[in-house]
Each structure stands twice: as C-alpha cells, then as structure tokens.
Amino acid sequence: MKVAYKIWIDQDGKAFGDGPYELLRGVERTGSLHRAAEEMGMAYSKAWKLLRTVEQRLGFPLLDRKVGGLSGGGSRITRQAKEFLARYGRFREEVKDSVENIYRRHFTPFQRTRKRAMNG
Amino acid sequence: MKVAYKIWIDQDGKAFGDGPYELLRGVERTGSLHRAAEEMGMAYSKAWKLLRTVEQRLGFPLLDRKVGGLSGGGSRITRQAKEFLARYGRFREEVKDSVENIYRRHFTPFQRTRKRAMNG
C-alpha cells in the first residue's frame, strides 16, 4: 500500500502541473522546445499547443522565441516562467514530503495490523 | 488561481480514494448500498463492482451483507471498514489543510505581482 496523487494549478481549468513543468525545464536545459518535447516523447505540435494553453491560463508569456538564424533557432523561457518554475518546483517538493508524511502517520499502524492478520 | 488535486491509496492499482470513501460513508449512514449508490447517482451494479475491487485490493471485507428478510435486506460496513474510513477521513482532512497551506505559502506573493501587472 502506498499513497499516490496528481496535483495541479487551476485557472479556468487545469492550468499548470507536472507535464508543463517538465517540458519547460527541458526547454531551459536544452534551449529548444523541439528537443524538450522529443525527450518527453511528445509531438512538437502537442507541446506547442500545451504551452499556448498554459500561457493563456496563467496570463504571462512562457517562451522568448528566437526563430531562424544559423543555429536553426531555439527557445528560451521568459524571466517570469523561470520564477514560476522555481516556485512550482519548491511547492511540488514540499507537497510530496508532506503527503508522504501524513500518509505514513495515518496508515503505518493499519499496515502493521494488516500484515499480522495476513500472516495468520 | 487555485490548487487542485486527486489523491488515492494504491495497491496493485488505484485501491481507495474519495469515491469509495463517500460510497461507504453512505452505506454507513443509510444502511443500504442501493440507497448509497443512488445518492451518488451511481448504478448499483457499478457500486457493487467498485467495492468488490476495493475489497480485493485492500485485502479485507468492507460489507457485512444481510440479504432478504422482511426489511428487504440491507448492508452494513464491517468493523475493519469503519476503522479504515475513520483513518482515511483524518488523512484526507490533513492533506487538504496541508496542500492549501503550502500552495498559499508559495503562490500568494506570485498572485500579488500578477494582479499588479494585470491592473497596469
């Protein structure tokens, strides 16, 4: 037995969760939405649409687009996106610790009883 | 902007979450799985199958079935189910408080900035 959950930020529907978080971290790391999408096994068109929806719901731009050029272009996340990602990363980490802690506190005694009952 | 989540207990798949919790609380209150399912707008057959799956995954019986009789029968939850529900209820309450608290702590400053930016 273990605890599981999905968490997201809602703003007129699902606005931001682990999917966009990982995708934007990928853009930050690789400098390319193409590459970030590929790493997640996500079609580029899907990744692009996802970020457009997130931008609309959060109300600020996520990507500074640099199109063309010898390098073949690329993407960079905005300052606001960077701050938001840092915030979400800490939020997510704390929720994980807290949920697991609360789960353990309430269900460890129960699991002990259960194990004893199952072993006869 | 607000936080949203779904949480459940996993044991070879989704084993127990808010759906079974509400359903079993309904059985406890009404003394009838029929009535409890109806109150949730759930087909009796679906409710029955759901509880059977939960019983298999958690590994203990949830319902003492009293079939037939002048009263038309009814259902009563087991002592183990009662204890589990109490545990889950407290767990769920604490998770809710904690998640909302963590969300506020991380995102209130952000929302203030955002509001200022939107109002010019």
PDB file of C-alpha atoms in Angstrom:
ATOM      1  CA  MET A   1       0.000   0.000   0.000  1.00  0.00           C
ATOM      2  CA  LYS A   2       1.235   3.460  -0.853  1.00  0.00           C
ATOM      3  CA  VAL A   3      -0.148   6.917  -1.422  1.00  0.00           C
ATOM      4  CA  ALA A   4      -0.490   8.374  -4.930  1.00  0.00           C
ATOM      5  CA  TYR A   5      -1.755  11.719  -6.195  1.00  0.00           C
ATOM      6  CA  LYS A   6      -1.916  14.209  -9.014  1.00  0.00           C
ATOM      7  CA  ILE A   7      -1.716  17.895  -8.259  1.00  0.00           C
ATOM      8  CA  TRP A   8      -2.122  20.940 -10.466  1.00  0.00           C
ATOM      9  CA  ILE A   9      -2.853  24.641 -10.511  1.00  0.00           C
ATOM     10  CA  ASP A  10      -6.300  25.503 -11.740  1.00  0.00           C
ATOM     11  CA  GLN A  11      -7.254  28.683 -13.543  1.00  0.00           C
ATOM     12  CA  ASP A  12     -10.339  28.268 -15.756  1.00  0.00           C
ATOM     13  CA  GLY A  13      -9.421  24.570 -15.910  1.00  0.00           C
ATOM     14  CA  LYS A  14      -6.147  22.700 -15.491  1.00  0.00           C
ATOM     15  CA  ALA A  15      -3.521  25.444 -15.937  1.00  0.00           C
ATOM     16  CA  PHE A  16      -0.194  24.031 -14.743  1.00  0.00           C
ATOM     17  CA  GLY A  17       1.052  20.685 -13.492  1.00  0.00           C
ATOM     18  CA  ASP A  18       3.946  18.252 -13.799  1.00  0.00           C
ATOM     19  CA  GLY A  19       3.670  17.956 -17.614  1.00  0.00           C
ATOM     20  CA  PRO A  20       4.286  21.651 -18.407  1.00  0.00           C
ATOM     21  CA  TYR A  21       6.813  21.785 -15.564  1.00  0.00           C
ATOM     22  CA  GLU A  22       8.970  19.008 -17.055  1.00  0.00           C
ATOM     23  CA  LEU A  23       8.562  20.409 -20.561  1.00  0.00           C
ATOM     24  CA  LEU A  24       9.681  23.916 -19.580  1.00  0.00           C
ATOM     25  CA  ARG A  25      12.576  22.555 -17.529  1.00  0.00           C
ATOM     26  CA  GLY A  26      13.569  20.706 -20.709  1.00  0.00           C
ATOM     27  CA  VAL A  27      13.437  23.923 -22.753  1.00  0.00           C
ATOM     28  CA  GLU A  28      15.538  25.643 -20.103  1.00  0.00           C
ATOM     29  CA  ARG A  29      18.115  22.845 -20.218  1.00  0.00           C
ATOM     30  CA  THR A  30      18.257  22.200 -23.976  1.00  0.00           C
ATOM     31  CA  GLY A  31      17.391  25.655 -25.339  1.00  0.00           C
ATOM     32  CA  SER A  32      14.882  24.051 -27.697  1.00  0.00           C
ATOM     33  CA  LEU A  33      11.189  23.210 -27.488  1.00  0.00           C
ATOM     34  CA  HIS A  34      11.743  20.628 -30.232  1.00  0.00           C
ATOM     35  CA  ARG A  35      14.342  18.829 -28.193  1.00  0.00           C
ATOM     36  CA  ALA A  36      12.423  19.154 -24.900  1.00  0.00           C
ATOM     37  CA  ALA A  37       9.268  17.699 -26.488  1.00  0.00           C
ATOM     38  CA  GLU A  38      11.241  14.877 -28.075  1.00  0.00           C
ATOM     39  CA  GLU A  39      12.839  13.946 -24.758  1.00  0.00           C
ATOM     40  CA  MET A  40       9.363  13.542 -23.279  1.00  0.00           C
ATOM     41  CA  GLY A  41       8.123  11.517 -26.257  1.00  0.00           C
ATOM     42  CA  MET A  42       5.658  14.310 -27.025  1.00  0.00           C
ATOM     43  CA  ALA A  43       4.857  15.564 -30.541  1.00  0.00           C
ATOM     44  CA  TYR A  44       6.178  19.094 -31.130  1.00  0.00           C
ATOM     45  CA  SER A  45       2.701  20.323 -32.159  1.00  0.00           C
ATOM     46  CA  LYS A  46       1.243  18.941 -28.929  1.00  0.00           C
ATOM     47  CA  ALA A  47       3.961  20.572 -26.814  1.00  0.00           C
ATOM     48  CA  TRP A  48       3.428  23.875 -28.588  1.00  0.00           C
ATOM     49  CA  LYS A  49      -0.359  23.784 -28.066  1.00  0.00           C
ATOM     50  CA  LEU A  50       0.103  22.787 -24.439  1.00  0.00           C
ATOM     51  CA  LEU A  51       2.334  25.783 -23.739  1.00  0.00           C
ATOM     52  CA  ARG A  52      -0.042  28.128 -25.579  1.00  0.00           C
ATOM     53  CA  THR A  53      -2.911  26.953 -23.355  1.00  0.00           C
ATOM     54  CA  VAL A  54      -0.773  27.342 -20.238  1.00  0.00           C
ATOM     55  CA  GLU A  55       0.242  30.880 -21.293  1.00  0.00           C
ATOM     56  CA  GLN A  56      -3.401  31.830 -21.800  1.00  0.00           C
ATOM     57  CA  ARG A  57      -4.473  30.427 -18.453  1.00  0.00           C
ATOM     58  CA  LEU A  58      -1.578  31.818 -16.416  1.00  0.00           C
ATOM     59  CA  GLY A  59      -1.696  35.149 -18.227  1.00  0.00           C
ATOM     60  CA  PHE A  60       2.002  35.665 -18.995  1.00  0.00           C
ATOM     61  CA  PRO A  61       4.406  34.531 -21.752  1.00  0.00           C
ATOM     62  CA  LEU A  62       6.488  31.410 -21.138  1.00  0.00           C
ATOM     63  CA  LEU A  63       8.815  31.401 -24.145  1.00  0.00           C
ATOM     64  CA  ASP A  64      11.016  34.031 -25.781  1.00  0.00           C
ATOM     65  CA  ARG A  65      11.111  32.638 -29.303  1.00  0.00           C
ATOM     66  CA  LYS A  66      14.251  33.085 -31.354  1.00  0.00           C
ATOM     67  CA  VAL A  67      13.307  31.891 -34.816  1.00  0.00           C
ATOM     68  CA  GLY A  68      15.768  31.177 -37.673  1.00  0.00           C
ATOM     69  CA  GLY A  69      19.446  32.108 -37.767  1.00  0.00           C
ATOM     70  CA  LEU A  70      22.444  29.877 -38.408  1.00  0.00           C
ATOM     71  CA  SER A  71      21.757  27.880 -35.251  1.00  0.00           C
ATOM     72  CA  GLY A  72      18.346  26.867 -36.611  1.00  0.00           C
ATOM     73  CA  GLY A  73      16.594  28.898 -33.973  1.00  0.00           C
ATOM     74  CA  GLY A  74      15.615  27.826 -30.493  1.00  0.00           C
ATOM     75  CA  SER A  75      13.526  28.685 -27.492  1.00  0.00           C
ATOM     76  CA  ARG A  76      14.324  30.284 -24.205  1.00  0.00           C
ATOM     77  CA  ILE A  77      11.985  30.571 -21.223  1.00  0.00           C
ATOM     78  CA  THR A  78      11.000  34.036 -20.003  1.00  0.00           C
ATOM     79  CA  ARG A  79      12.089  35.534 -16.713  1.00  0.00           C
ATOM     80  CA  GLN A  80       8.537  35.152 -15.412  1.00  0.00           C
ATOM     81  CA  ALA A  81       8.435  31.493 -16.447  1.00  0.00           C
ATOM     82  CA  LYS A  82      11.767  30.934 -14.705  1.00  0.00           C
ATOM     83  CA  GLU A  83      10.435  32.400 -11.482  1.00  0.00           C
ATOM     84  CA  PHE A  84       7.212  30.423 -11.777  1.00  0.00           C
ATOM     85  CA  LEU A  85       9.104  27.160 -12.352  1.00  0.00           C
ATOM     86  CA  ALA A  86      11.278  27.745  -9.299  1.00  0.00           C
ATOM     87  CA  ARG A  87       8.162  28.425  -7.236  1.00  0.00           C
ATOM     88  CA  TYR A  88       6.327  25.378  -8.584  1.00  0.00           C
ATOM     89  CA  GLY A  89       9.392  23.170  -8.033  1.00  0.00           C
ATOM     90  CA  ARG A  90       9.580  24.095  -4.339  1.00  0.00           C
ATOM     91  CA  PHE A  91       5.795  23.796  -3.963  1.00  0.00           C
ATOM     92  CA  ARG A  92       5.839  20.322  -5.545  1.00  0.00           C
ATOM     93  CA  GLU A  93       8.712  19.146  -3.375  1.00  0.00           C
ATOM     94  CA  GLU A  94       7.023  20.291  -0.166  1.00  0.00           C
ATOM     95  CA  VAL A  95       3.686  18.729  -1.117  1.00  0.00           C
ATOM     96  CA  LYS A  96       5.427  15.414  -1.797  1.00  0.00           C
ATOM     97  CA  ASP A  97       7.159  15.386   1.600  1.00  0.00           C
ATOM     98  CA  SER A  98       4.033  16.463   3.420  1.00  0.00           C
ATOM     99  CA  VAL A  99       1.645  13.990   1.745  1.00  0.00           C
ATOM    100  CA  GLU A 100       4.006  11.077   2.343  1.00  0.00           C
ATOM    101  CA  ASN A 101       4.466  12.108   5.930  1.00  0.00           C
ATOM    102  CA  ILE A 102       0.715  12.404   6.580  1.00  0.00           C
ATOM    103  CA  TYR A 103       0.117   9.074   4.862  1.00  0.00           C
ATOM    104  CA  ARG A 104       2.732   7.316   6.981  1.00  0.00           C
ATOM    105  CA  ARG A 105       1.370   8.828  10.143  1.00  0.00           C
ATOM    106  CA  HIS A 106      -2.179   7.628   9.485  1.00  0.00           C
ATOM    107  CA  PHE A 107      -1.606   4.322   7.741  1.00  0.00           C
ATOM    108  CA  THR A 108       1.526   2.744   9.222  1.00  0.00           C
ATOM    109  CA  PRO A 109      -0.336   1.344  12.276  1.00  0.00           C
ATOM    110  CA  PHE A 110      -3.010   0.000   9.940  1.00  0.00           C
ATOM    111  CA  GLN A 111      -0.484  -1.734   7.688  1.00  0.00           C
ATOM    112  CA  ARG A 112       1.107  -3.425  10.688  1.00  0.00           C
ATOM    113  CA  THR A 113      -2.263  -4.875  11.769  1.00  0.00           C
ATOM    114  CA  ARG A 114      -2.959  -5.928   8.195  1.00  0.00           C
ATOM    115  CA  LYS A 115       0.369  -7.730   7.835  1.00  0.00           C
ATOM    116  CA  ARG A 116      -0.154  -9.593  11.108  1.00  0.00           C
ATOM    117  CA  ALA A 117      -3.651 -10.647  10.005  1.00  0.00           C
ATOM    118  CA  MET A 118      -2.353 -11.898   6.641  1.00  0.00           C
ATOM    119  CA  ASN A 119       0.498 -13.909   8.138  1.00  0.00           C
ATOM    120  CA  GLY A 120      -2.011 -15.708  10.348  1.00  0.00           C
TER     121      GLY A 120
ATOM    122  CA  MET B   1      -5.630  30.637  -9.488  1.00  0.00           C
ATOM    123  CA  LYS B   2      -6.116  27.817  -7.020  1.00  0.00           C
ATOM    124  CA  VAL B   3      -4.643  24.447  -6.232  1.00  0.00           C
ATOM    125  CA  ALA B   4      -6.417  21.218  -7.196  1.00  0.00           C
ATOM    126  CA  TYR B   5      -5.531  17.551  -6.702  1.00  0.00           C
ATOM    127  CA  LYS B   6      -6.685  13.982  -6.647  1.00  0.00           C
ATOM    128  CA  ILE B   7      -5.292  11.606  -4.067  1.00  0.00           C
ATOM    129  CA  TRP B   8      -5.712   7.884  -3.571  1.00  0.00           C
ATOM    130  CA  ILE B   9      -4.239   4.809  -1.990  1.00  0.00           C
ATOM    131  CA  ASP B  10      -2.524   2.497  -4.414  1.00  0.00           C
ATOM    132  CA  GLN B  11      -2.240  -1.255  -4.064  1.00  0.00           C
ATOM    133  CA  ASP B  12      -1.810  -3.050  -7.406  1.00  0.00           C
ATOM    134  CA  GLY B  13      -3.545  -0.028  -8.959  1.00  0.00           C
ATOM    135  CA  LYS B  14      -5.957   2.554  -7.582  1.00  0.00           C
ATOM    136  CA  ALA B  15      -7.290   0.892  -4.417  1.00  0.00           C
ATOM    137  CA  PHE B  16      -9.084   3.561  -2.394  1.00  0.00           C
ATOM    138  CA  GLY B  17      -9.980   7.219  -2.910  1.00  0.00           C
ATOM    139  CA  ASP B  18     -12.792   9.703  -2.434  1.00  0.00           C
ATOM    140  CA  GLY B  19     -15.324   7.682  -4.492  1.00  0.00           C
ATOM    141  CA  PRO B  20     -15.265   4.533  -2.322  1.00  0.00           C
ATOM    142  CA  TYR B  21     -14.998   6.738   0.779  1.00  0.00           C
ATOM    143  CA  GLU B  22     -18.224   8.616   0.003  1.00  0.00           C
ATOM    144  CA  LEU B  23     -19.974   5.412  -1.031  1.00  0.00           C
ATOM    145  CA  LEU B  24     -19.080   3.566   2.175  1.00  0.00           C
ATOM    146  CA  ARG B  25     -19.990   6.574   4.309  1.00  0.00           C
ATOM    147  CA  GLY B  26     -23.352   6.455   2.518  1.00  0.00           C
ATOM    148  CA  VAL B  27     -23.784   2.769   3.353  1.00  0.00           C
ATOM    149  CA  GLU B  28     -22.897   3.517   6.970  1.00  0.00           C
ATOM    150  CA  ARG B  29     -25.499   6.298   7.097  1.00  0.00           C
ATOM    151  CA  THR B  30     -28.339   4.706   5.136  1.00  0.00           C
ATOM    152  CA  GLY B  31     -27.753   1.004   5.916  1.00  0.00           C
ATOM    153  CA  SER B  32     -28.115   0.224   2.217  1.00  0.00           C
ATOM    154  CA  LEU B  33     -25.711   0.003  -0.719  1.00  0.00           C
ATOM    155  CA  HIS B  34     -28.673   0.583  -3.036  1.00  0.00           C
ATOM    156  CA  ARG B  35     -29.528   3.852  -1.351  1.00  0.00           C
ATOM    157  CA  ALA B  36     -25.880   4.960  -1.023  1.00  0.00           C
ATOM    158  CA  ALA B  37     -25.239   4.334  -4.743  1.00  0.00           C
ATOM    159  CA  GLU B  38     -28.452   6.138  -5.699  1.00  0.00           C
ATOM    160  CA  GLU B  39     -27.475   9.188  -3.635  1.00  0.00           C
ATOM    161  CA  MET B  40     -24.238   9.413  -5.622  1.00  0.00           C
ATOM    162  CA  GLY B  41     -26.006   8.936  -8.959  1.00  0.00           C
ATOM    163  CA  MET B  42     -24.152   5.651  -9.417  1.00  0.00           C
ATOM    164  CA  ALA B  43     -25.653   2.453 -10.815  1.00  0.00           C
ATOM    165  CA  TYR B  44     -25.982  -0.257  -8.152  1.00  0.00           C
ATOM    166  CA  SER B  45     -24.019  -2.719 -10.315  1.00  0.00           C
ATOM    167  CA  LYS B  46     -21.190  -0.215 -10.657  1.00  0.00           C
ATOM    168  CA  ALA B  47     -21.123   0.474  -6.905  1.00  0.00           C
ATOM    169  CA  TRP B  48     -21.093  -3.236  -6.172  1.00  0.00           C
ATOM    170  CA  LYS B  49     -18.222  -3.892  -8.601  1.00  0.00           C
ATOM    171  CA  LEU B  50     -16.289  -0.928  -7.223  1.00  0.00           C
ATOM    172  CA  LEU B  51     -16.482  -2.250  -3.668  1.00  0.00           C
ATOM    173  CA  ARG B  52     -15.532  -5.746  -4.799  1.00  0.00           C
ATOM    174  CA  THR B  53     -12.381  -4.351  -6.452  1.00  0.00           C
ATOM    175  CA  VAL B  54     -11.576  -2.288  -3.354  1.00  0.00           C
ATOM    176  CA  GLU B  55     -12.023  -5.356  -1.117  1.00  0.00           C
ATOM    177  CA  GLN B  56      -9.652  -7.373  -3.300  1.00  0.00           C
ATOM    178  CA  ARG B  57      -7.017  -4.652  -3.330  1.00  0.00           C
ATOM    179  CA  LEU B  58      -7.189  -3.776   0.357  1.00  0.00           C
ATOM    180  CA  GLY B  59      -7.433  -7.421   1.367  1.00  0.00           C
ATOM    181  CA  PHE B  60     -10.312  -7.260   3.854  1.00  0.00           C
ATOM    182  CA  PRO B  61     -14.143  -7.328   3.634  1.00  0.00           C
ATOM    183  CA  LEU B  62     -15.967  -3.991   3.543  1.00  0.00           C
ATOM    184  CA  LEU B  63     -19.592  -5.076   3.802  1.00  0.00           C
ATOM    185  CA  ASP B  64     -21.476  -7.448   6.085  1.00  0.00           C
ATOM    186  CA  ARG B  65     -24.326  -8.366   3.765  1.00  0.00           C
ATOM    187  CA  LYS B  66     -27.724  -9.049   5.281  1.00  0.00           C
ATOM    188  CA  VAL B  67     -29.750 -10.399   2.373  1.00  0.00           C
ATOM    189  CA  GLY B  68     -33.545 -10.787   2.350  1.00  0.00           C
ATOM    190  CA  GLY B  69     -35.846 -10.637   5.348  1.00  0.00           C
ATOM    191  CA  LEU B  70     -38.947  -8.539   5.917  1.00  0.00           C
ATOM    192  CA  SER B  71     -36.931  -5.322   5.790  1.00  0.00           C
ATOM    193  CA  GLY B  72     -35.819  -6.119   2.235  1.00  0.00           C
ATOM    194  CA  GLY B  73     -32.241  -6.660   3.355  1.00  0.00           C
ATOM    195  CA  GLY B  74     -29.519  -4.090   3.580  1.00  0.00           C
ATOM    196  CA  SER B  75     -25.815  -3.612   4.010  1.00  0.00           C
ATOM    197  CA  ARG B  76     -23.643  -2.751   6.942  1.00  0.00           C
ATOM    198  CA  ILE B  77     -19.950  -1.911   6.822  1.00  0.00           C
ATOM    199  CA  THR B  78     -17.503  -4.165   8.668  1.00  0.00           C
ATOM    200  CA  ARG B  79     -15.575  -3.141  11.755  1.00  0.00           C
ATOM    201  CA  GLN B  80     -12.375  -3.050   9.664  1.00  0.00           C
ATOM    202  CA  ALA B  81     -14.014  -0.833   7.049  1.00  0.00           C
ATOM    203  CA  LYS B  82     -15.219   1.507   9.805  1.00  0.00           C
ATOM    204  CA  GLU B  83     -11.705   1.842  11.159  1.00  0.00           C
ATOM    205  CA  PHE B  84     -10.273   2.329   7.685  1.00  0.00           C
ATOM    206  CA  LEU B  85     -12.838   5.042   6.866  1.00  0.00           C
ATOM    207  CA  ALA B  86     -12.038   6.929  10.052  1.00  0.00           C
ATOM    208  CA  ARG B  87      -8.349   6.731   9.233  1.00  0.00           C
ATOM    209  CA  TYR B  88      -8.865   7.827   5.624  1.00  0.00           C
ATOM    210  CA  GLY B  89     -11.156  10.685   6.702  1.00  0.00           C
ATOM    211  CA  ARG B  90      -8.497  12.114   9.023  1.00  0.00           C
ATOM    212  CA  PHE B  91      -5.769  11.547   6.414  1.00  0.00           C
ATOM    213  CA  ARG B  92      -7.833  13.339   3.735  1.00  0.00           C
ATOM    214  CA  GLU B  93      -8.580  16.283   6.016  1.00  0.00           C
ATOM    215  CA  GLU B  94      -4.931  16.762   6.938  1.00  0.00           C
ATOM    216  CA  VAL B  95      -3.775  16.511   3.324  1.00  0.00           C
ATOM    217  CA  LYS B  96      -6.307  19.168   2.314  1.00  0.00           C
ATOM    218  CA  ASP B  97      -5.161  21.605   5.007  1.00  0.00           C
ATOM    219  CA  SER B  98      -1.507  20.974   4.279  1.00  0.00           C
ATOM    220  CA  VAL B  99      -1.728  21.266   0.474  1.00  0.00           C
ATOM    221  CA  GLU B 100      -3.691  24.509   0.683  1.00  0.00           C
ATOM    222  CA  ASN B 101      -1.259  25.886   3.186  1.00  0.00           C
ATOM    223  CA  ILE B 102       1.799  25.015   1.066  1.00  0.00           C
ATOM    224  CA  TYR B 103       0.104  26.437  -2.022  1.00  0.00           C
ATOM    225  CA  ARG B 104      -0.670  29.732  -0.281  1.00  0.00           C
ATOM    226  CA  ARG B 105       2.842  29.983   1.061  1.00  0.00           C
ATOM    227  CA  HIS B 106       4.429  29.565  -2.367  1.00  0.00           C
ATOM    228  CA  PHE B 107       1.948  31.284  -4.639  1.00  0.00           C
ATOM    229  CA  THR B 108       0.438  34.209  -2.730  1.00  0.00           C
ATOM    230  CA  PRO B 109       3.415  36.522  -3.479  1.00  0.00           C
ATOM    231  CA  PHE B 110       3.224  35.491  -7.131  1.00  0.00           C
ATOM    232  CA  GLN B 111      -0.504  36.232  -7.343  1.00  0.00           C
ATOM    233  CA  ARG B 112       0.050  39.699  -5.877  1.00  0.00           C
ATOM    234  CA  THR B 113       2.654  40.516  -8.547  1.00  0.00           C
ATOM    235  CA  ARG B 114       0.380  39.099 -11.215  1.00  0.00           C
ATOM    236  CA  LYS B 115      -2.593  41.201 -10.099  1.00  0.00           C
ATOM    237  CA  ARG B 116      -0.485  44.363 -10.074  1.00  0.00           C
ATOM    238  CA  ALA B 117       0.812  43.550 -13.576  1.00  0.00           C
ATOM    239  CA  MET B 118      -2.723  42.973 -14.868  1.00  0.00           C
ATOM    240  CA  ASN B 119      -4.100  46.175 -13.391  1.00  0.00           C
ATOM    241  CA  GLY B 120      -1.380  48.110 -15.179  1.00  0.00           C
TER     242      GLY B 120
END
